[in-house]
Coordinates of C-alpha atoms in Angstrom, one line a residue:
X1 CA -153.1 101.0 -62.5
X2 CA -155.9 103.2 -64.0
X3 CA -154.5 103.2 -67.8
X4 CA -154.4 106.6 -70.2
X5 CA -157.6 107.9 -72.0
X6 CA -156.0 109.9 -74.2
X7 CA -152.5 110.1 -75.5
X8 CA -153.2 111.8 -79.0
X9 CA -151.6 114.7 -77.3
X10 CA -148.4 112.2 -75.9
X11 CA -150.2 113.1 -72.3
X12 CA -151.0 109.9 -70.0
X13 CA -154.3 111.1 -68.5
X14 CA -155.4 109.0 -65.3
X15 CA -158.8 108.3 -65.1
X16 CA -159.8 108.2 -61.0
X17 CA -163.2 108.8 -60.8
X18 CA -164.0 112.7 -60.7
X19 CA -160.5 113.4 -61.2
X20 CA -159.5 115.5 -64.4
X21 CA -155.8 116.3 -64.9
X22 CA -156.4 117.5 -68.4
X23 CA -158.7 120.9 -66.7
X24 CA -156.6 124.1 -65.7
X25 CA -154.8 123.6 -62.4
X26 CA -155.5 127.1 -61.4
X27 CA -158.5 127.4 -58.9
X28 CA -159.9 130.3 -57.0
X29 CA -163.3 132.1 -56.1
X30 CA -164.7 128.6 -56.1
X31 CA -163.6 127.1 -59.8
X32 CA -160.7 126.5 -61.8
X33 CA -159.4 129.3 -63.3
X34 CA -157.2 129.8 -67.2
X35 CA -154.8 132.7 -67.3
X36 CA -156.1 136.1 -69.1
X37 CA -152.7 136.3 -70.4
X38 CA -150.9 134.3 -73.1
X39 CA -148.2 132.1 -70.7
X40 CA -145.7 129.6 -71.8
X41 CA -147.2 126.1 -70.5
X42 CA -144.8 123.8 -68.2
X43 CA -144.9 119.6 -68.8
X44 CA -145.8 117.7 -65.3
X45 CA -144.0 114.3 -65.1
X46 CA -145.8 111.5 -64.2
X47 CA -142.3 109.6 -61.9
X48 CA -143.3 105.7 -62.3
X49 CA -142.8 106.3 -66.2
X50 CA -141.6 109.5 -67.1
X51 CA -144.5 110.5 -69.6
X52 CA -145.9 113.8 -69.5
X53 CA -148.9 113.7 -67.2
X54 CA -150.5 117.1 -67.8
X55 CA -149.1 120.8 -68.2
X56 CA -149.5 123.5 -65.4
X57 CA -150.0 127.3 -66.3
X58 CA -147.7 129.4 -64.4
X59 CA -149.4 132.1 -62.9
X60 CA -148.6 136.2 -63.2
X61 CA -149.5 139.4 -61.1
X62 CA -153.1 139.3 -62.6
X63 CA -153.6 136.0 -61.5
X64 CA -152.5 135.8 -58.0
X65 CA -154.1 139.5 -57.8
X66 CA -157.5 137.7 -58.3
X67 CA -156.5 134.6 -56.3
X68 CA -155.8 137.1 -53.3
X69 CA -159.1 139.0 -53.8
X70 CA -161.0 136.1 -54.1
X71 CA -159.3 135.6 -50.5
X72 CA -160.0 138.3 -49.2
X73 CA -163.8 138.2 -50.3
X74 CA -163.9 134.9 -48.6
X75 CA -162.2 136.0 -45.7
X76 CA -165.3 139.0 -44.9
X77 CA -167.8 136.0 -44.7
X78 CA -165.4 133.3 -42.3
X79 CA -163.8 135.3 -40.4
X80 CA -167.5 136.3 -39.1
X81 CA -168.8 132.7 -38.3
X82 CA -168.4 130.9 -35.1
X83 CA -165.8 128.3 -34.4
X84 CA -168.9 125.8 -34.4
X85 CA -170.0 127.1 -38.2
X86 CA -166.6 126.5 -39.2
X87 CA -166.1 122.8 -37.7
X88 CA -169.0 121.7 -39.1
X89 CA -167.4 122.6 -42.8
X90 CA -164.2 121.4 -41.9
X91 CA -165.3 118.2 -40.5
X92 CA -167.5 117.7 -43.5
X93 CA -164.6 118.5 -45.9
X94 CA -162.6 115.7 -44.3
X95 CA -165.5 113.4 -44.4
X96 CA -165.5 113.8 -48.2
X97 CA -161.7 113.1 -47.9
X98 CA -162.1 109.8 -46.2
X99 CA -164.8 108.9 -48.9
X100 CA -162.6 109.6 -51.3
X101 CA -159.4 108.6 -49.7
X102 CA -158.2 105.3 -52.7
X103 CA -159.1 108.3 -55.6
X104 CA -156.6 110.8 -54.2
X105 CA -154.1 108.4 -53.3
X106 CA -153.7 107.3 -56.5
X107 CA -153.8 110.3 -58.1
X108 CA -150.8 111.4 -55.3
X109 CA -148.7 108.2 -56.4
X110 CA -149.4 109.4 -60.1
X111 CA -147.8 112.7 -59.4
X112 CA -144.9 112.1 -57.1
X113 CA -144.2 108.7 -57.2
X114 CA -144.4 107.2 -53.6
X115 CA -146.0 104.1 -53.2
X116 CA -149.6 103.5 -52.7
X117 CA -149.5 102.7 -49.4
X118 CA -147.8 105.9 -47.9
X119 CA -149.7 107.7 -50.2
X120 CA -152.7 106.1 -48.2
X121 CA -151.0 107.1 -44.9
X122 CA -150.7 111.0 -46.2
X123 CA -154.4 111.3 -46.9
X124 CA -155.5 109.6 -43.7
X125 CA -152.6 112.2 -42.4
X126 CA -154.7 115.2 -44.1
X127 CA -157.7 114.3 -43.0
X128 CA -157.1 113.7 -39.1
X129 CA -155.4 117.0 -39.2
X130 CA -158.6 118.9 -40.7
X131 CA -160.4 116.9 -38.4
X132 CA -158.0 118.0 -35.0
X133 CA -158.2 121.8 -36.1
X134 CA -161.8 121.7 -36.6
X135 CA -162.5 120.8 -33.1
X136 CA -159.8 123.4 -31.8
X137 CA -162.1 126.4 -34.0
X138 CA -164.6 125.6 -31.3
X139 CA -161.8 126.1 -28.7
X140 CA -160.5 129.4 -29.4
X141 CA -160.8 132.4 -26.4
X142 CA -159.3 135.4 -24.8
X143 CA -158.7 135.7 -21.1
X144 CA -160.6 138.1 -19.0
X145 CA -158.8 140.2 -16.1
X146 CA -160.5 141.6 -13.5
X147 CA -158.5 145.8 -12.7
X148 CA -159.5 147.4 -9.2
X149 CA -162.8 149.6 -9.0
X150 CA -164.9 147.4 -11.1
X151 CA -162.7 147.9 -14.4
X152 CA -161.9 144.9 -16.2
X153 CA -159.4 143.7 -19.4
X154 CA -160.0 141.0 -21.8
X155 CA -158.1 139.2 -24.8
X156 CA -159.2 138.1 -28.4
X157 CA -157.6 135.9 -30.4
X158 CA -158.3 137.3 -33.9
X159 CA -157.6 135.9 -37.1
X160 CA -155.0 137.4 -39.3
X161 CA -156.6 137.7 -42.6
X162 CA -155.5 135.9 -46.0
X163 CA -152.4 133.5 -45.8
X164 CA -150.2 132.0 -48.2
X165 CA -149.5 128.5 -47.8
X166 CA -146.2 127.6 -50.3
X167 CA -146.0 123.6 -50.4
X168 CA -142.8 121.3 -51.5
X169 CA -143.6 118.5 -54.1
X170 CA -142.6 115.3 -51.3
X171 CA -146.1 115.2 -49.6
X172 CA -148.0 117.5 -52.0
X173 CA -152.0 116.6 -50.3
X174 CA -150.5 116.3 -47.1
X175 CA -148.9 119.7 -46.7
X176 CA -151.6 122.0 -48.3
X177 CA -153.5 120.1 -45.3
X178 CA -151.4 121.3 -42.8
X179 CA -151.1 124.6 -43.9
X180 CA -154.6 125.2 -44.3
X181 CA -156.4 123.4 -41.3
X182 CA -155.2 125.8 -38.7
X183 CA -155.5 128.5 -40.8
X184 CA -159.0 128.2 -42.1
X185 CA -159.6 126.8 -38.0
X186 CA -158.6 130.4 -36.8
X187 CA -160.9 132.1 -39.3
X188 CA -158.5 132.4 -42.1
X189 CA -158.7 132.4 -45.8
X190 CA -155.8 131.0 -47.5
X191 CA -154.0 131.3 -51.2
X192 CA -151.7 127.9 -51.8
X193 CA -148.9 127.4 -54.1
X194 CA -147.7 124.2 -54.5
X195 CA -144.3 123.2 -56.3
X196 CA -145.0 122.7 -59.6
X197 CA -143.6 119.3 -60.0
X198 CA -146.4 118.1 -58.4
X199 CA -149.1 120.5 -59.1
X200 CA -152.5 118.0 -59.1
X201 CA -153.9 117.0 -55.4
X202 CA -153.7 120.8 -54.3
X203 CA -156.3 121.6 -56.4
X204 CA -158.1 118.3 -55.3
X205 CA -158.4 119.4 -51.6
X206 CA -159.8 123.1 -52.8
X207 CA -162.3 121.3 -54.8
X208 CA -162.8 119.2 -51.7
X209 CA -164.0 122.7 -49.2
X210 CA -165.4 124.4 -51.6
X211 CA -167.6 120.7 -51.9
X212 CA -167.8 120.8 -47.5
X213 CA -169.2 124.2 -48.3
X214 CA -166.9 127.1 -47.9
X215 CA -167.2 129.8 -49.1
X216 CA -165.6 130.5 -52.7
X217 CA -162.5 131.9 -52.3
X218 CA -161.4 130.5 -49.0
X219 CA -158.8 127.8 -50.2
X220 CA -157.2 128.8 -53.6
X221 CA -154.6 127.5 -55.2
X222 CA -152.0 129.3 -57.9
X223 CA -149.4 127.4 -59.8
X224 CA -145.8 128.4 -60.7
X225 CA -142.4 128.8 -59.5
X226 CA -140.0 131.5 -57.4
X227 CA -141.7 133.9 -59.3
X228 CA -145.4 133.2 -58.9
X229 CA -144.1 132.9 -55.2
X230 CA -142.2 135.7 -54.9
X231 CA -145.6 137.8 -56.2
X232 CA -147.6 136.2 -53.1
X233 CA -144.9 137.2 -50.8
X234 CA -144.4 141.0 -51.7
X235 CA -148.4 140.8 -52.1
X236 CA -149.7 143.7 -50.1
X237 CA -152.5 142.3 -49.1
X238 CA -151.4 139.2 -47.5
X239 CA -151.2 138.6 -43.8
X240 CA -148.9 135.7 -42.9
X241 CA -146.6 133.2 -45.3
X242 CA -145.8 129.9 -44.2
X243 CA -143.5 127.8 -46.5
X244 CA -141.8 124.4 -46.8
X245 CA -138.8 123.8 -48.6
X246 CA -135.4 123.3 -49.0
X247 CA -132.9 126.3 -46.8
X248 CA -131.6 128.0 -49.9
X249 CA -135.1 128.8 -50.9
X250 CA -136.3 129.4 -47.7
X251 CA -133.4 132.0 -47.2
X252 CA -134.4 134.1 -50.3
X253 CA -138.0 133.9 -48.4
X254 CA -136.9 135.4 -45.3
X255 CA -135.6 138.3 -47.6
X256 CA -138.7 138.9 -49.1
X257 CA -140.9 139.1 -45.8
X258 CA -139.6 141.0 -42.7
X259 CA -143.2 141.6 -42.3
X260 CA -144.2 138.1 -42.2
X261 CA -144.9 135.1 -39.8
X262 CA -142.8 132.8 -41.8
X263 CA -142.4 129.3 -41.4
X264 CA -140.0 126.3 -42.3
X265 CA -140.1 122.6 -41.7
X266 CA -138.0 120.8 -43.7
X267 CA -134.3 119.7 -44.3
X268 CA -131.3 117.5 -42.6
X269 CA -132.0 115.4 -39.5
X270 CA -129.5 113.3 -37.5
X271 CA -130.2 109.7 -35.6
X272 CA -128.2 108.1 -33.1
X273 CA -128.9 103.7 -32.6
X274 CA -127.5 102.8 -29.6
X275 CA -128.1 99.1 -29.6
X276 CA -128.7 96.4 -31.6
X277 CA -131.9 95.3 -31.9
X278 CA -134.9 95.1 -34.8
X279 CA -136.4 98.0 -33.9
X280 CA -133.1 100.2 -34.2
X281 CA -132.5 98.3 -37.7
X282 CA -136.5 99.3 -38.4
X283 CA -135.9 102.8 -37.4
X284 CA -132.7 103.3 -39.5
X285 CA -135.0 102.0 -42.7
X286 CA -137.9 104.1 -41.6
X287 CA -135.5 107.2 -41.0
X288 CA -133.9 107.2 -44.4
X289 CA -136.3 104.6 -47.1
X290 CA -139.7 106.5 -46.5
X291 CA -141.0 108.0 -49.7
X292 CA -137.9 107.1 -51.3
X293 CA -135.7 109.2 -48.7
X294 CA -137.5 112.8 -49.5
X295 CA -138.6 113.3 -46.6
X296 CA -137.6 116.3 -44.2
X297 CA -137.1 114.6 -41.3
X298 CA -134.7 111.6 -42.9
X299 CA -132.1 110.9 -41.0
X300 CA -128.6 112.0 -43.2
X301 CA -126.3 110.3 -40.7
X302 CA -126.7 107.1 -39.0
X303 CA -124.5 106.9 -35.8
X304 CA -123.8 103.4 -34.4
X305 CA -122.1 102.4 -31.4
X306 CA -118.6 100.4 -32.7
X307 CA -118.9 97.4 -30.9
X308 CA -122.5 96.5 -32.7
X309 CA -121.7 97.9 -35.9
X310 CA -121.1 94.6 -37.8
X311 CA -124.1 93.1 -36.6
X312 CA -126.1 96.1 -37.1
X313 CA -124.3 96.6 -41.0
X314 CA -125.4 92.9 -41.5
X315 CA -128.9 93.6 -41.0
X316 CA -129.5 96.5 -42.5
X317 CA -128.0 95.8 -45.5
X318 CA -130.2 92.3 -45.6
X319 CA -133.2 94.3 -45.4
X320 CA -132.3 97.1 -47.6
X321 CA -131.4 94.5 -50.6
X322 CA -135.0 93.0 -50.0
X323 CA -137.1 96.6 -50.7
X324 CA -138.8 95.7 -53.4
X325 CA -138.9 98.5 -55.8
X326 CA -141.1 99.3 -59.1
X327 CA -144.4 100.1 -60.3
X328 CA -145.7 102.6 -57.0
X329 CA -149.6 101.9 -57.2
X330 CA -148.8 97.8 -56.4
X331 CA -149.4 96.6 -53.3
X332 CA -146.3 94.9 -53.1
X333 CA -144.3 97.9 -53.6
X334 CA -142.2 99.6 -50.9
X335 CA -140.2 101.6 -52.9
X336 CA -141.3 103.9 -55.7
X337 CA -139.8 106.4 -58.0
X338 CA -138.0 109.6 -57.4
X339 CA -140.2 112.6 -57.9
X340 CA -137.6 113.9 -61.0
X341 CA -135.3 112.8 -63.8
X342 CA -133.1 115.8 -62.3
X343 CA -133.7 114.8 -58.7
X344 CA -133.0 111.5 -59.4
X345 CA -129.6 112.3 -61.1
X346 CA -128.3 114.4 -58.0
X347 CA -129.7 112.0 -55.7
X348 CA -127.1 109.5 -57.7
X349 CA -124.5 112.2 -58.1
X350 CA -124.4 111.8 -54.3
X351 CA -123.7 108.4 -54.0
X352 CA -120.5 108.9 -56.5
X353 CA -119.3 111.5 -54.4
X354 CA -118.9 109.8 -51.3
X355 CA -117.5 107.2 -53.4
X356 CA -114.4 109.2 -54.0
X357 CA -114.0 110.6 -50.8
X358 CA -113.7 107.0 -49.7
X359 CA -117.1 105.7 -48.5
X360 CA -117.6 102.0 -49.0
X361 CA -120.9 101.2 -51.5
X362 CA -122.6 98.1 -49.1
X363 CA -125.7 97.7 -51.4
X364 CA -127.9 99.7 -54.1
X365 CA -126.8 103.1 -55.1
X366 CA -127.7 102.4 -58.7
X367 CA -130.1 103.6 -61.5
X368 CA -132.7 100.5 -61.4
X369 CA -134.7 99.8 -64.5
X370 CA -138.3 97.9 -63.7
X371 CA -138.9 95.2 -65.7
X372 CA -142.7 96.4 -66.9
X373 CA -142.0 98.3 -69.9
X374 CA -144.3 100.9 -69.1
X375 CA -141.8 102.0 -66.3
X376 CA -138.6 101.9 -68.6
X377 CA -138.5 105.3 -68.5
X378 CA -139.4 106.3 -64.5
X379 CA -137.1 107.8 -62.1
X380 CA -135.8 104.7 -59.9
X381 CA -132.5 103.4 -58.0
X382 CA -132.1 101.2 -55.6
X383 CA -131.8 102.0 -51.8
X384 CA -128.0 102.7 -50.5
X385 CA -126.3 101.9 -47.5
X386 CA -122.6 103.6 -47.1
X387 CA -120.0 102.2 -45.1
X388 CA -117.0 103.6 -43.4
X389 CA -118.7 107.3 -43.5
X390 CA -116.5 110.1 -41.6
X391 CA -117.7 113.5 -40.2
X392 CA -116.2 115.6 -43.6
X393 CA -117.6 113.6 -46.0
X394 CA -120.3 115.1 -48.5
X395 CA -123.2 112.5 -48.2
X396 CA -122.5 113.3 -44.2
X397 CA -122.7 116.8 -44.3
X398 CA -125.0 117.6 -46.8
X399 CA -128.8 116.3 -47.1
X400 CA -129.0 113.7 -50.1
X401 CA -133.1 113.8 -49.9
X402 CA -133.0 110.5 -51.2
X403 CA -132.5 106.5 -50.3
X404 CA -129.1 106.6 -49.2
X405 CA -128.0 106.0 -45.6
X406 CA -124.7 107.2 -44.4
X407 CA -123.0 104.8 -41.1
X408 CA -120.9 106.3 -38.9
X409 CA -119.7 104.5 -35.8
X410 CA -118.8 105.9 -32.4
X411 CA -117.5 105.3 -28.9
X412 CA -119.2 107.7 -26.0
X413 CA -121.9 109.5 -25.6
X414 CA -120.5 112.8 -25.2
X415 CA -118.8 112.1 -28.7
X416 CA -121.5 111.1 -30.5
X417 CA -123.5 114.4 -29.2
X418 CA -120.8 116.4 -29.8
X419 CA -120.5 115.0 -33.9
X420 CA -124.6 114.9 -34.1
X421 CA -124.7 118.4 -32.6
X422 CA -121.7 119.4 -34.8
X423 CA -124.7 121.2 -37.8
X424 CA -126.5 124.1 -39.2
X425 CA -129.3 121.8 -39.0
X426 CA -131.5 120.0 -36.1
X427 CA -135.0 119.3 -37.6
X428 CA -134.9 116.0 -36.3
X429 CA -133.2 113.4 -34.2
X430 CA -133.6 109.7 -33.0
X431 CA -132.0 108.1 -30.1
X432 CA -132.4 103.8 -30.2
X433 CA -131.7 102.4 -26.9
X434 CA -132.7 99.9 -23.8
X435 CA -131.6 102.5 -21.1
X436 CA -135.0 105.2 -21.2
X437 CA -132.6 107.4 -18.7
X438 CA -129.9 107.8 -21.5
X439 CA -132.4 108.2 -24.0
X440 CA -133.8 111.2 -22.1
X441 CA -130.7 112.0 -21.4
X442 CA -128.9 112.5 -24.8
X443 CA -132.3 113.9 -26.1
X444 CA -132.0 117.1 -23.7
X445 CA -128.7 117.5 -25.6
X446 CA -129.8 117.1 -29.1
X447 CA -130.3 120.5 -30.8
X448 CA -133.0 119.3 -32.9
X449 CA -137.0 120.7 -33.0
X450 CA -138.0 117.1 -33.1
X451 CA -136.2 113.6 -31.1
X452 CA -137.7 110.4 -30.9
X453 CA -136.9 107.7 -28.9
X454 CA -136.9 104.2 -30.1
X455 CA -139.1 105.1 -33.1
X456 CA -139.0 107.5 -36.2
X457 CA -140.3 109.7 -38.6
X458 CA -143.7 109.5 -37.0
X459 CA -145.6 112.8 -37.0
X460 CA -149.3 112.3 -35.5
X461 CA -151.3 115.9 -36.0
X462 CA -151.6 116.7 -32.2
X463 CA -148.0 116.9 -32.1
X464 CA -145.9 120.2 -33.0
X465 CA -143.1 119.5 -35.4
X466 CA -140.5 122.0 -36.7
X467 CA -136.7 122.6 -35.9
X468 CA -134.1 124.5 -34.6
X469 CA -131.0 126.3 -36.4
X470 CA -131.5 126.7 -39.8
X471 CA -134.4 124.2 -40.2
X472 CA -137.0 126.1 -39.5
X473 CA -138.9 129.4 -37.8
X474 CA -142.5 128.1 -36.2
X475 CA -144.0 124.8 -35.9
X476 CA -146.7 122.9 -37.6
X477 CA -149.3 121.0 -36.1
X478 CA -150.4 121.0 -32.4
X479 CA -151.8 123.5 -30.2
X480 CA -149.5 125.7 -31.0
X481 CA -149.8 126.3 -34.0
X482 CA -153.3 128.5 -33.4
X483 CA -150.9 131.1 -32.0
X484 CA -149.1 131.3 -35.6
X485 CA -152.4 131.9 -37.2
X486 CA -154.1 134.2 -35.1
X487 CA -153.3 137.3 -33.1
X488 CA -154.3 138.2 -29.7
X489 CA -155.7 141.8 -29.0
X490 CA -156.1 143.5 -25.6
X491 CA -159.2 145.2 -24.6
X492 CA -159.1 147.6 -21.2
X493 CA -162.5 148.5 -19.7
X494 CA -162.5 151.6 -17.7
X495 CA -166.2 151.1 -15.3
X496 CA -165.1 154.2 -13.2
X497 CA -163.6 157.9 -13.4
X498 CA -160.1 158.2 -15.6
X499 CA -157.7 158.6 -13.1
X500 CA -155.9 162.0 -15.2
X501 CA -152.7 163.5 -14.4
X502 CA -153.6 166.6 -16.2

């Protein structure tokens, strides 16, 4: 753990290398930028202890009017370079990445909380998605058509000008990634606004291009909350919006751009384990444990068949009870802390809930104190399992986004679809079984964007993931996710006389 250089101010600042948490968090036209106007400053959190780690300016009209500009500037200049001129940047900016991959992840863990060794996993996740998108700029092309007489048609696939990238705080480096690889692949400039609980690494990965040698003003980044976002959204001047978050939010979002691509990826999942063996215990742990259960794609319910339930119960709950939790940048650690004192206190409110509505508390579900005073005051609790879980209970219905895994049990197939399918939801879903027939099967029937079979929570870059239902408009990663960030033209050649009516 890199220890505090300066805590005159009661602010824990991490030394890691070139990083400097104490400079504004602002950045756009190439440096980080103060606010011309007097604004109330916000306190970051660092999770692991609960000390302030630095304070984030929220940013007003003025300053996303720059940001945008700056955008747009950059935008003139990119849009006009080949796919090959823009590779070689990106491919250089995730070069930097991987040289500097130990630096960010600890500066991740610092802000969100997640252990080290995801947070390893999300950079090397950043990178290879820079790295995918730079060798589709290369790729991009229209279609030519040849008319009668000689005449001829063609497409373009155009960029769309500057985008806004709005990120949630559970894979803060990671996300501003994704958002800006295709976008910046199609010729795109981009203005990002992370959540401003974990404010830092954006900025990181701005410095990072600008370092590859973008132009300034291609990646920016503005901090704040609904309003600074809400200000990007109604923002004349911007093309496309593509945001990750939680549906409530991402409702008011749809209200504020009819005139927007608009994209969501996040919220309640569904799995279904079918038999028992290690990898459909694994799976459970993967699909609700990762980065202390905030992730998107976590599975809410856990659906196992009744005559394997014991066995499976046994070993989950053996498993569970041996996650060892605590200080996030140790190796050793597998569990870190919750990204909020508030967060952590809903995630917990949870657990009491289903608690009086009858659910059976089989391990954790508990504030946990590490023993390291330094951590006395971080965001932890130990990983739940809940037993005896029906259909109408909260912690079944609702998404926790936290460690606690809700059991059901069931006894056919087409009563497990119909209870799984039984949602506003279906980001994902995960079917564990020996028989690959029913597995394909059952995952026709799933209403869910993404299904895995006898894994989970695995989301390589040439993949497209998103969901159906309320969970999401668009996808991220993959091929298809050029067609989000570009537009395609038509161009009609006429080689001969107009053929007039009049």
């Amino acid at each position: 753990r890199s220890e505090g250089i300066n805590l005159s101010a009661g602010v824990r600042c991490v030394s890691s290398g070139s990083v400097d948490i104490t400079a504004p968090l602002n950045f756009w036209a190439g440096k980080r930028r103060t606010s011309q106007e007097k604004r109330d400053k916000e306190n970051v959190y660092e999770p692991a202890t609960g000390r302030v780690l630095c304070q984030l300016e929220p940013c007003g009209a003025v300053e996303v009017n720059q940001a945008v500009e700056a955008a747009k500037s950059a935008f003139g200049h990119w849009s006009k370079l080949s796919g090959m001129e823009r590779a070689r940047i990106m491919i250089e900016a995730a070069h930097i990445i991987e040289s500097r991959r130990e630096e960010i992840a600890e500066m991740e863990v610092v802000n969100n909380g997640k252990s080290i060794t995801e947070a390893r996993l999300d950079v090397d996740s950043a990178r290879l998605c820079i790295e995918y998108y730079a060798g589709m700029a290369c790729t991009l092309a229209g279609q030519h058509v040849q008319l009668p007489g000689g005449s001829f048609a063609y497409t373009r696939r155009e960029p769309l000008g500057v985008c806004v990238g709005i990120g949630a705080w559970n894979y803060p480096f990671q996300i501003a990634a994704w958002k800006s690889a295709p976008a910046l692949a199609c010729g795109n400039s981009m203005v990002f606004k992370p959540s401003p609980v974990t404010p830092v690494t954006a900025v990181l990965l701005a410095e990072l291009y600008t370092q590859a040698g973008a132009p300034e003003g291609l990646f920016n980044v503005v901090q704040g909350s609904q309003e600074t976002g809400s200000l990007l959204c109604h923002h004349p001047d911007v093309a496309k919006v593509s945001f990750t978050g939680s549906v409530p939010t991402g409702k008011k979002f749809v209200l504020l751009m009819l005139r927007c691509d608009f994209s969501i990826d996040r919220y309640s999942s569904m799995t279904l384990t079918q038999i028992m063996e290690m990898n459909a215990v694994k799976g459970a742990l993967m699909a609700n444990f990762l980065s202390q259960g905030q992730v998107c794609s976590n599975a809410t319910r856990v659906f196992v068949q009744r005559d394997i339930l014991p066995e499976f119960m046994e070993e989950v709950v053996r498993r569970t009870q041996a996650i060892e939790i605590g200080d996030p940048l140790l190796e050793s650690t597998r569990m870190g802390a919750l990204v909020s004192q508030p967060h952590l206190e809903r995630v917990l409110s949870f657990v009491d809930q289903a608690k009086k509505e009858g659910a059976t508390v089989l391990c954790g579900g508990e504030p946990f104190i590490p023993s390291d005073p330094k951590l006395r005051g971080g965001y932890y609790m130990t990983p739940c399992v809940l037993g005896n879980c029906t259909d109408e209970m909260t912690c079944v219905k609702e998404e926790i986004f936290g460690p606690v895994m809700s059991v059901l049990s069931f006894e056919s197939e087409e009563e497990v679809l119909r209870r799984a399918n039984d949602t506003s939801l279906g980001l994902a879903a995960g079917v564990f079984t020996s028989d690959v027939r029913r597995a394909h099967r059952v995952v026709e029937h799933l209403k869910a964007g993404s299904c895995f079979i006898n894994n989970y929570n695995i989301t390589p870059v040439e993949v497209p993931f998103g969901g159906f239902k309320m969970s999401g408009i668009g996808r991220e990663n993959g091929q298809v996710t050029i067609e989000y960030y570009s537009q395609l033209k038509t161009v009609f050649v006429e080689m001969g006389d107009v053929d007039s009516l009049f």
